[in-house]
């Protein structure tokens, strides 16, 4: 990835946006080693795609950002300030690249500081342009270790929050590569299909498009939601319901959805092959790229 | 906490230590927002206590540091370099404070960088001097969500590694405070007693001092190990074995051990009271402070 544009937020200030948002060099060191992002993974984030200077599904990402912050007992993000920061970075990015992304991050702040959080919005481009169309991916199922209901029974496990503590997600992706695959679908310890480390799952089963429900402690997928909106508009049947592993392996086709990759077609899961529906995958990509909001 | 001394390691360089370790201002911003410590909690750390310029149990901490790095598929830390960095920072600290601590951290490096990790050693002092003797603590039991055997079945869950992804540990401590307690003992989803978010448990049961085994996916406790060494030298019986919750609640006395706090006496767990053995707690503190290695 190539950092292009960086804005740092002053979360202790109030008043005019201009006073609270400051552009710095994208590769500058701006974090101390006592920032709780770096020492505890104690913060939340979102990544939005930016096309021609417009961040996609920004309001949905801001919704989820606030939801993650609440799950971590962080102060409620000042929504108008974060929107301003992302839109400002997006406008700058639009002059540099037709397609880029912004990651925005809120950490609990500096361990040695005044208790105000640390915030930033980084505009970046992938190092290499993605293949078009992207190659279908091979996926492995990995145990997430938690029962399907821990988000209800044990909220301190932070399931359903998009936190900076992603070491397990990164380790799962390394395990996938060790097994010759490119991605992961997590399964609860009691056998429910969950999500990928950085994606939401959609399976086509008996002609209907199905995604697992967020009460399983998974993230509400912003891209998945927009895919469902498109499918609904085209007269397709969509559903949110629990899937067992046999349900998933019995699907006709599967996609993993995320902001930066869109809807990625899955070629196999643990060796079980699926239909790769190139036509629908391309139509979904065009639909997502046309969101412009 | 008060940052006092900061050394940054150049992990891409080799050769003389002097070329690889550089002192900077302790509060300086030295991390970019693309460092994987800050974006993914993707790294490992250790904290050692420093008394009169000498880090305590440094070799044991270096052992665990290497073990954590291996669990995360990080390059093996160059042990002599890390030892040098910690000893150098400790010598500086010794001139400033009789008692301080060093946190040393290895992250996977910068997402936008050359693949070399990022490393630092931060010497710091607690903001307020600790109470002497520290007050006994009230503790709650919280579900860790994992079965006792996930370290064997699902190594990508990184149980037993001391990683930067500590958001769940921090959330558990907040939950404890909500419940009027100061600390947590985690329990596996199938009922085995594990460890605290930042500590190792020792329970006195039928006159023997017992700690849970690391095959439960918990950290090997450096302070617990030195406590056991002291107890053994004094003719006490020590044991490493699995404990159920009823085993723990039936204990006579309980301690939570960590580098910065030493052996903290537990006054209650979920309201069940324990003997607070002030004499032994003080003897353990003196034993730990006298390690000098």
XYZ file of C-alpha atoms in Angstrom:
586
model
C 0.000 0.000 0.000
C 1.054 3.529 -0.731
C 0.154 6.283 1.773
C -0.941 9.408 -0.082
C -2.820 11.799 2.180
C -2.916 11.993 5.968
C -5.104 14.118 8.218
C -4.679 14.096 11.979
C -7.676 15.028 14.127
C -7.469 17.049 17.310
C -10.157 15.338 19.373
C -9.704 17.567 22.421
C -10.563 20.735 20.494
C -14.067 21.758 19.600
C -15.554 24.375 17.356
C -14.670 24.884 13.711
C -13.538 21.817 11.774
C -10.558 23.709 10.409
C -9.148 23.931 13.913
C -9.576 20.200 14.525
C -8.199 18.683 11.313
C -4.639 19.114 10.149
C -2.913 17.729 7.079
C 0.561 16.263 7.561
C 2.926 14.304 5.349
C 1.427 10.840 4.829
C 4.593 9.017 5.870
C 5.412 11.257 8.821
C 5.745 9.680 12.246
C 2.784 11.077 14.159
C 2.248 8.485 16.910
C 4.204 8.163 20.117
C 5.048 4.668 21.336
C 2.630 5.233 24.223
C -0.395 5.621 21.974
C -2.899 2.931 22.944
C -3.350 2.027 19.283
C 0.248 0.799 19.255
C 0.515 -0.623 22.777
C -2.894 -2.274 23.236
C -4.652 -2.315 19.856
C -7.168 -0.251 21.794
C -9.212 1.576 19.187
C -11.561 1.174 16.240
C -11.370 1.798 12.517
C -13.126 1.812 9.172
C -11.906 1.638 5.588
C -13.868 3.298 2.772
C -13.241 3.110 -0.932
C -12.893 6.449 -2.728
C -13.836 6.716 -6.392
C -13.125 9.992 -8.170
C -12.886 11.752 -4.837
C -16.144 10.375 -3.425
C -16.071 7.986 -0.450
C -18.513 5.139 -0.900
C -21.110 4.213 1.707
C -19.586 6.761 4.077
C -22.659 7.117 6.297
C -22.859 3.344 6.773
C -19.164 3.302 7.725
C -19.723 6.172 10.174
C -22.635 4.199 11.674
C -20.420 1.185 12.197
C -17.553 3.334 13.522
C -19.875 4.714 16.222
C -21.140 1.211 17.013
C -17.571 -0.127 17.401
C -16.614 2.838 19.594
C -19.624 2.185 21.855
C -18.673 -1.490 22.197
C -15.210 -0.370 23.377
C -16.591 2.297 25.771
C -14.828 4.972 23.719
C -16.282 8.495 23.639
C -18.896 8.790 20.895
C -17.079 9.975 17.749
C -18.108 13.485 16.712
C -19.748 12.350 13.498
C -19.665 15.655 11.660
C -15.953 16.049 12.372
C -15.083 12.556 11.136
C -17.247 13.056 8.037
C -15.444 16.324 7.384
C -12.026 14.695 7.770
C -12.866 11.831 5.416
C -14.463 14.096 2.801
C -11.463 16.432 2.930
C -9.012 13.580 2.495
C -11.199 12.113 -0.260
C -11.204 15.380 -2.186
C -7.388 15.473 -2.018
C -7.226 11.832 -3.106
C -9.538 12.498 -6.047
C -6.885 14.755 -7.547
C -4.306 11.955 -7.266
C -6.051 8.689 -8.145
C -9.368 7.692 -9.686
C -9.597 4.843 -7.182
C -8.153 4.834 -3.677
C -9.209 4.198 -0.096
C -9.270 5.924 3.277
C -8.705 4.220 6.589
C -9.907 6.232 9.553
C -8.932 5.339 13.060
C -9.876 6.335 16.604
C -7.632 5.107 19.415
C -8.153 5.599 23.143
C -5.258 8.054 23.018
C -1.891 8.284 24.646
C -1.194 6.340 27.848
C 0.841 9.296 29.023
C -1.577 11.904 27.694
C -4.638 13.888 28.709
C -7.252 11.235 27.995
C -8.363 12.623 24.642
C -8.377 10.006 21.936
C -6.085 9.941 18.910
C -7.672 10.174 15.489
C -6.483 10.099 11.913
C -7.660 9.530 8.352
C -5.155 8.046 5.918
C -5.765 8.089 2.168
C -3.870 5.368 0.355
C -3.649 3.397 -2.860
C -2.863 -0.287 -3.212
C 0.783 -0.765 -4.223
C -0.186 -2.671 -7.348
C -3.380 -2.121 -9.340
C -5.791 -5.003 -8.708
C -6.337 -7.600 -11.410
C -9.494 -6.897 -13.404
C -11.460 -9.027 -12.968
C -9.878 -10.262 -9.701
C -9.108 -13.990 -9.675
C -11.568 -16.173 -7.735
C -10.177 -17.190 -4.376
C -9.648 -20.425 -2.471
C -10.793 -20.284 1.125
C -10.324 -22.383 4.264
C -12.661 -22.724 7.219
C -11.015 -21.868 10.554
C -12.343 -22.103 14.087
C -12.890 -18.690 15.661
C -12.903 -20.364 19.069
C -16.014 -18.623 20.414
C -19.564 -19.946 20.705
C -22.098 -18.257 18.411
C -23.653 -16.341 21.340
C -20.641 -14.752 23.099
C -21.545 -11.266 21.880
C -24.585 -11.556 24.146
C -23.058 -13.495 27.059
C -19.578 -11.903 27.182
C -19.533 -8.421 25.630
C -15.970 -7.787 26.864
C -14.818 -10.151 24.109
C -15.731 -7.277 21.738
C -17.161 -9.545 19.068
C -18.896 -7.392 16.468
C -16.563 -4.427 17.027
C -14.055 -3.454 14.338
C -11.045 -2.958 16.601
C -7.341 -2.379 16.046
C -6.638 -5.710 17.818
C -6.470 -7.699 14.591
C -3.499 -9.968 15.293
C -5.744 -13.044 15.248
C -7.269 -12.025 11.926
C -3.787 -11.599 10.464
C -2.677 -14.976 11.890
C -5.717 -16.639 10.335
C -4.793 -15.224 6.922
C -1.235 -16.570 7.330
C -2.699 -19.974 8.205
C -4.790 -19.824 5.029
C -1.674 -19.149 2.952
C 0.106 -22.040 4.642
C -2.765 -24.232 3.459
C -2.490 -22.915 -0.091
C -5.549 -20.666 0.134
C -5.986 -16.898 -0.008
C -8.698 -16.248 2.554
C -10.613 -17.552 5.556
C -14.180 -18.057 6.691
C -14.424 -18.279 10.474
C -16.734 -20.831 12.103
C -17.995 -20.583 15.696
C -16.919 -23.296 18.139
C -20.469 -24.654 17.897
C -20.512 -24.832 14.131
C -22.069 -21.622 12.805
C -20.590 -19.907 9.756
C -19.448 -16.371 10.689
C -17.399 -14.059 8.431
C -13.929 -13.613 7.000
C -11.091 -11.845 8.844
C -11.717 -8.743 6.712
C -14.920 -9.612 4.850
C -18.597 -10.593 5.007
C -19.848 -13.836 3.461
C -22.691 -14.217 0.993
C -23.735 -17.708 -0.173
C -26.182 -18.525 -2.967
C -28.336 -21.401 -1.718
C -31.326 -22.700 -3.660
C -31.289 -19.508 -5.689
C -31.365 -17.150 -2.672
C -28.460 -14.996 -1.483
C -27.823 -15.570 2.216
C -25.574 -13.820 4.763
C -25.179 -14.700 8.469
C -26.844 -12.420 11.080
C -24.868 -9.954 13.203
C -26.189 -11.488 16.448
C -23.465 -14.089 15.887
C -20.957 -11.412 16.921
C -19.928 -10.484 13.388
C -19.613 -7.086 11.747
C -22.504 -5.613 9.811
C -21.046 -5.617 6.289
C -21.330 -2.287 4.507
C -20.424 -3.822 1.133
C -22.661 -6.837 1.753
C -25.550 -4.445 2.494
C -25.020 -2.666 -0.811
C -24.730 -5.984 -2.649
C -28.050 -7.036 -1.127
C -29.601 -3.712 -2.182
C -28.498 -4.397 -5.756
C -29.707 -7.980 -5.738
C -33.081 -6.898 -4.357
C -33.404 -4.253 -7.061
C -32.736 -6.930 -9.690
C -35.548 -9.099 -8.292
C -33.298 -11.616 -6.530
C -34.181 -13.166 -3.192
C -31.919 -12.221 -0.245
C -31.961 -13.491 3.327
C -30.097 -13.081 6.616
C -29.995 -16.338 8.526
C -27.690 -18.724 10.314
C -25.739 -21.207 8.223
C -24.125 -24.435 9.355
C -20.962 -25.656 7.656
C -22.942 -28.254 5.640
C -25.329 -25.443 4.566
C -22.344 -23.441 3.321
C -20.608 -26.323 1.580
C -23.927 -27.133 -0.118
C -24.146 -23.611 -1.585
C -24.012 -23.089 -5.344
C -21.793 -19.958 -5.235
C -20.075 -17.892 -2.523
C -18.638 -14.356 -2.302
C -16.559 -12.538 0.296
C -17.430 -8.842 0.442
C -15.232 -6.023 1.679
C -14.810 -2.351 0.883
C -11.463 -2.572 -0.835
C -12.113 -5.777 -2.802
C -15.845 -5.465 -3.414
C -17.487 -8.875 -3.930
C -14.750 -11.503 -4.427
C -15.915 -14.776 -5.930
C -14.936 -17.886 -3.982
C -13.679 -20.816 -6.069
C -13.422 -23.351 -3.279
C -13.791 -23.792 0.478
C -11.610 -26.488 2.047
C -11.415 -28.031 -1.428
C -15.154 -28.067 -2.128
C -15.612 -26.290 -5.472
C -18.263 -23.637 -6.171
C -19.678 -22.104 -9.281
C -17.782 -18.938 -10.206
C -20.470 -16.676 -11.637
C -18.323 -14.200 -13.557
C -21.305 -12.369 -14.996
C -22.894 -11.685 -11.622
C -19.545 -10.829 -10.010
C -18.897 -8.234 -12.715
C -22.411 -6.849 -12.375
C -21.929 -6.529 -8.617
C -18.618 -4.740 -9.135
C -20.250 -2.245 -11.489
C -23.105 -1.788 -9.046
C -20.702 -1.112 -6.165
C -18.534 1.241 -8.204
C -21.614 3.213 -9.226
C -22.725 3.930 -5.648
C -21.150 7.386 -5.614
C -22.210 8.219 -2.073
C 2.658 6.559 33.437
C 5.570 8.822 32.700
C 7.816 8.047 29.708
C 11.457 8.635 30.628
C 13.828 6.950 28.183
C 13.176 5.694 24.656
C 15.416 3.648 22.389
C 14.397 2.798 18.839
C 15.913 -0.291 17.244
C 16.922 -0.525 13.616
C 15.982 -4.127 12.874
C 17.101 -4.037 9.247
C 20.694 -3.184 10.172
C 23.191 -5.724 11.410
C 26.602 -5.511 12.952
C 27.530 -3.374 15.928
C 24.815 -2.677 18.457
C 25.622 1.019 18.443
C 24.517 1.196 14.825
C 21.185 -0.517 15.600
C 20.014 1.281 18.739
C 19.283 4.989 18.874
C 18.041 7.087 21.758
C 15.279 9.596 21.029
C 13.108 11.828 23.179
C 10.714 9.592 25.132
C 7.606 11.506 24.062
C 8.611 11.970 20.446
C 6.320 10.671 17.749
C 8.302 7.832 16.179
C 5.585 5.658 14.625
C 3.814 6.240 11.358
C 0.079 5.499 11.187
C 0.886 2.585 8.898
C 2.918 0.735 11.494
C 1.285 -2.644 12.055
C 1.456 -2.134 15.815
C -1.024 0.712 15.441
C -3.188 -0.636 12.615
C -3.429 -4.341 13.501
C -2.041 -4.815 17.006
C 0.365 -7.061 15.109
C 3.372 -7.475 17.350
C 4.589 -8.729 20.711
C 5.908 -7.134 23.888
C 7.366 -7.615 27.341
C 7.531 -5.398 30.419
C 10.406 -5.729 32.897
C 10.835 -4.015 36.222
C 14.091 -2.086 36.663
C 15.508 -1.645 40.160
C 18.557 0.562 40.564
C 19.302 0.229 36.876
C 19.003 -3.565 36.753
C 16.183 -5.200 34.787
C 14.702 -8.123 36.691
C 14.297 -11.567 35.168
C 15.445 -10.203 31.808
C 16.460 -13.566 30.345
C 13.053 -15.041 31.198
C 11.379 -12.076 29.527
C 13.608 -12.502 26.464
C 12.626 -16.190 26.376
C 8.948 -15.319 26.382
C 9.479 -12.526 23.841
C 11.004 -15.063 21.423
C 8.178 -17.528 22.125
C 5.516 -14.887 21.408
C 7.301 -13.833 18.212
C 7.380 -17.452 17.029
C 3.650 -17.861 17.713
C 3.038 -14.815 15.488
C 5.415 -15.998 12.728
C 7.585 -12.938 13.325
C 11.308 -13.127 12.568
C 13.208 -14.454 15.574
C 14.268 -11.451 17.663
C 18.040 -10.945 17.696
C 18.380 -11.695 21.372
C 21.706 -9.996 21.959
C 20.461 -6.802 20.345
C 17.288 -6.688 22.429
C 19.268 -7.472 25.580
C 21.628 -4.636 24.728
C 18.761 -2.207 24.143
C 17.058 -3.069 27.435
C 20.282 -2.937 29.427
C 21.180 0.415 27.900
C 17.775 1.882 28.677
C 17.924 0.370 32.176
C 21.274 2.005 32.886
C 19.823 5.369 31.842
C 16.762 4.762 34.011
C 18.917 3.871 37.007
C 20.231 7.415 37.051
C 16.673 8.755 37.132
C 14.629 6.487 39.396
C 15.373 3.696 41.885
C 12.363 1.792 40.568
C 11.013 1.962 37.031
C 10.045 -0.348 34.178
C 10.854 -0.975 30.533
C 8.364 -2.070 27.938
C 9.974 -3.502 24.828
C 7.993 -4.051 21.673
C 8.462 -5.743 18.308
C 5.860 -5.035 15.627
C 5.665 -6.560 12.182
C 6.745 -3.192 10.835
C 5.280 -0.649 8.498
C 2.547 -1.679 6.053
C 4.141 0.656 3.573
C 7.692 -0.275 4.468
C 10.415 -2.715 3.575
C 9.246 -5.644 5.677
C 11.680 -5.109 8.545
C 9.957 -5.020 11.891
C 9.689 -2.010 14.149
C 11.275 -2.230 17.599
C 11.546 -0.010 20.632
C 12.295 -0.073 24.343
C 10.548 2.505 26.510
C 11.666 3.196 30.060
C 8.907 4.649 32.208
C 7.771 5.273 35.761
C 4.256 4.963 37.107
C 2.650 8.417 37.378
C 2.009 7.963 41.098
C 4.191 5.942 43.464
C 2.419 2.692 44.353
C 0.916 2.262 47.798
C 3.221 0.316 50.123
C 1.975 -2.225 50.863
C -0.461 -2.275 47.904
C -4.083 -2.738 48.932
C -5.502 -6.238 48.403
C -7.712 -6.409 45.349
C -11.224 -7.564 44.548
C -11.457 -9.711 41.454
C -14.216 -10.968 39.166
C -14.262 -14.118 37.073
C -14.906 -13.484 33.379
C -15.407 -15.890 30.519
C -12.497 -15.841 28.051
C -14.752 -17.490 25.476
C -12.271 -20.174 24.386
C -12.142 -23.840 25.331
C -9.133 -24.840 27.437
C -7.483 -26.586 24.472
C -7.619 -23.997 21.658
C -3.877 -23.318 21.830
C -3.456 -26.877 20.524
C -6.437 -27.067 18.146
C -6.394 -23.513 16.758
C -2.968 -21.884 17.014
C -4.067 -18.920 14.871
C -6.012 -17.710 17.931
C -2.563 -16.857 19.377
C -3.427 -17.964 22.891
C -0.237 -18.005 24.949
C 1.377 -15.178 22.945
C 1.849 -11.766 24.533
C 0.613 -9.661 21.635
C -0.191 -5.996 21.111
C -3.834 -6.970 20.438
C -4.953 -6.373 24.014
C -8.296 -4.640 23.439
C -10.164 -7.595 24.985
C -7.909 -7.552 28.063
C -8.551 -3.825 28.471
C -12.322 -4.342 28.019
C -12.271 -7.064 30.681
C -10.602 -4.679 33.144
C -13.276 -2.060 32.413
C -15.946 -4.698 33.054
C -14.281 -5.476 36.398
C -14.427 -1.811 37.384
C -18.097 -1.655 36.384
C -18.642 -4.514 38.822
C -16.785 -2.708 41.609
C -13.621 -4.829 41.326
C -10.058 -4.006 40.301
C -8.998 -7.070 38.356
C -10.089 -10.167 36.451
C -9.406 -13.871 36.370
C -10.357 -15.398 33.035
C -12.092 -18.769 32.878
C -12.200 -20.991 29.788
C -15.588 -21.666 28.203
C -15.358 -25.176 29.662
C -14.649 -24.035 33.192
C -10.877 -24.016 33.699
C -9.236 -21.173 35.597
C -6.744 -19.367 33.329
C -4.957 -16.079 34.177
C -5.608 -12.366 34.577
C -5.561 -9.885 31.651
C -2.059 -8.794 32.739
C -1.157 -11.318 35.452
C -0.633 -14.957 36.453
C -2.702 -16.581 39.194
C -1.370 -18.437 42.235
C -3.811 -20.046 44.691
C -2.966 -21.584 48.057
C -4.972 -24.798 48.326
C -4.546 -27.242 51.201
C -1.242 -25.554 52.020
C 0.228 -25.890 48.501
C 0.757 -23.017 46.047
C -0.847 -23.834 42.689
C -0.737 -22.110 39.280
C -2.516 -23.247 36.082
C -0.406 -24.869 33.327
C 0.527 -23.060 30.117
C -1.045 -25.759 27.941
C -4.305 -23.942 28.701
C -3.132 -21.228 26.311
C -1.901 -18.860 29.023
C 1.376 -16.995 29.342
C 4.270 -18.483 31.290
C 4.466 -16.030 34.190
C 7.963 -14.664 34.788
C 6.998 -13.228 38.185
C 5.037 -16.366 39.101
C 8.138 -18.438 38.277
C 10.276 -16.352 40.624
C 7.602 -16.514 43.325
C 7.619 -20.305 43.003
C 11.424 -20.305 43.247
C 11.179 -18.367 46.496
C 8.458 -20.568 47.933
C 10.439 -23.699 47.059
C 13.534 -22.275 48.738
C 11.478 -21.660 51.872
C 10.297 -25.277 51.930
C 6.801 -24.645 50.647
C 5.011 -27.014 48.277
C 4.295 -25.656 44.773
C 2.362 -27.251 41.917
C 1.279 -26.542 38.354
C -2.105 -28.082 37.654
C -5.533 -27.344 36.276
C -8.038 -25.665 38.565
C -11.807 -25.595 38.239
C -13.758 -22.591 39.488
C -14.844 -24.505 42.625
C -11.162 -25.418 43.212
C -10.263 -21.711 43.066
C -13.131 -20.490 45.212
C -12.171 -23.146 47.777
C -8.596 -21.785 48.024
C -7.344 -20.263 51.242
C -5.428 -17.362 49.646
C -4.888 -16.075 46.085
C -2.341 -13.772 44.407
C -2.125 -12.181 40.956
C 1.496 -11.885 39.820
C 2.873 -9.437 37.271
C 6.160 -7.662 36.699
C 5.030 -4.187 37.598
C 2.860 -5.119 40.596
C 4.759 -8.144 41.906
C 2.460 -10.517 43.842
C -0.820 -8.714 44.543
C -2.964 -10.273 47.267
C -6.561 -11.004 46.283
C -9.187 -10.105 48.890
C -12.187 -11.567 47.090
C -13.288 -13.256 43.881
C -16.897 -12.655 42.840
C -17.550 -11.808 46.495
C -15.976 -14.950 47.965
C -13.455 -13.730 50.582
C -9.905 -15.034 50.919
C -7.277 -14.815 53.602
C -4.993 -11.835 52.968
C -1.595 -13.073 54.127
C 0.212 -9.765 54.614
C 3.338 -11.378 55.999
C 3.818 -13.700 53.039
C 2.911 -10.977 50.521
C 5.579 -8.706 52.011
C 8.116 -11.541 52.025
C 7.360 -12.234 48.357
C 7.785 -8.558 47.520
C 11.176 -8.457 49.203
C 12.154 -11.680 47.444
C 11.155 -10.264 44.051
C 12.868 -6.917 44.663
C 16.068 -8.740 45.639
C 16.327 -10.707 42.380
C 18.808 -8.263 40.845
C 19.123 -10.118 37.577
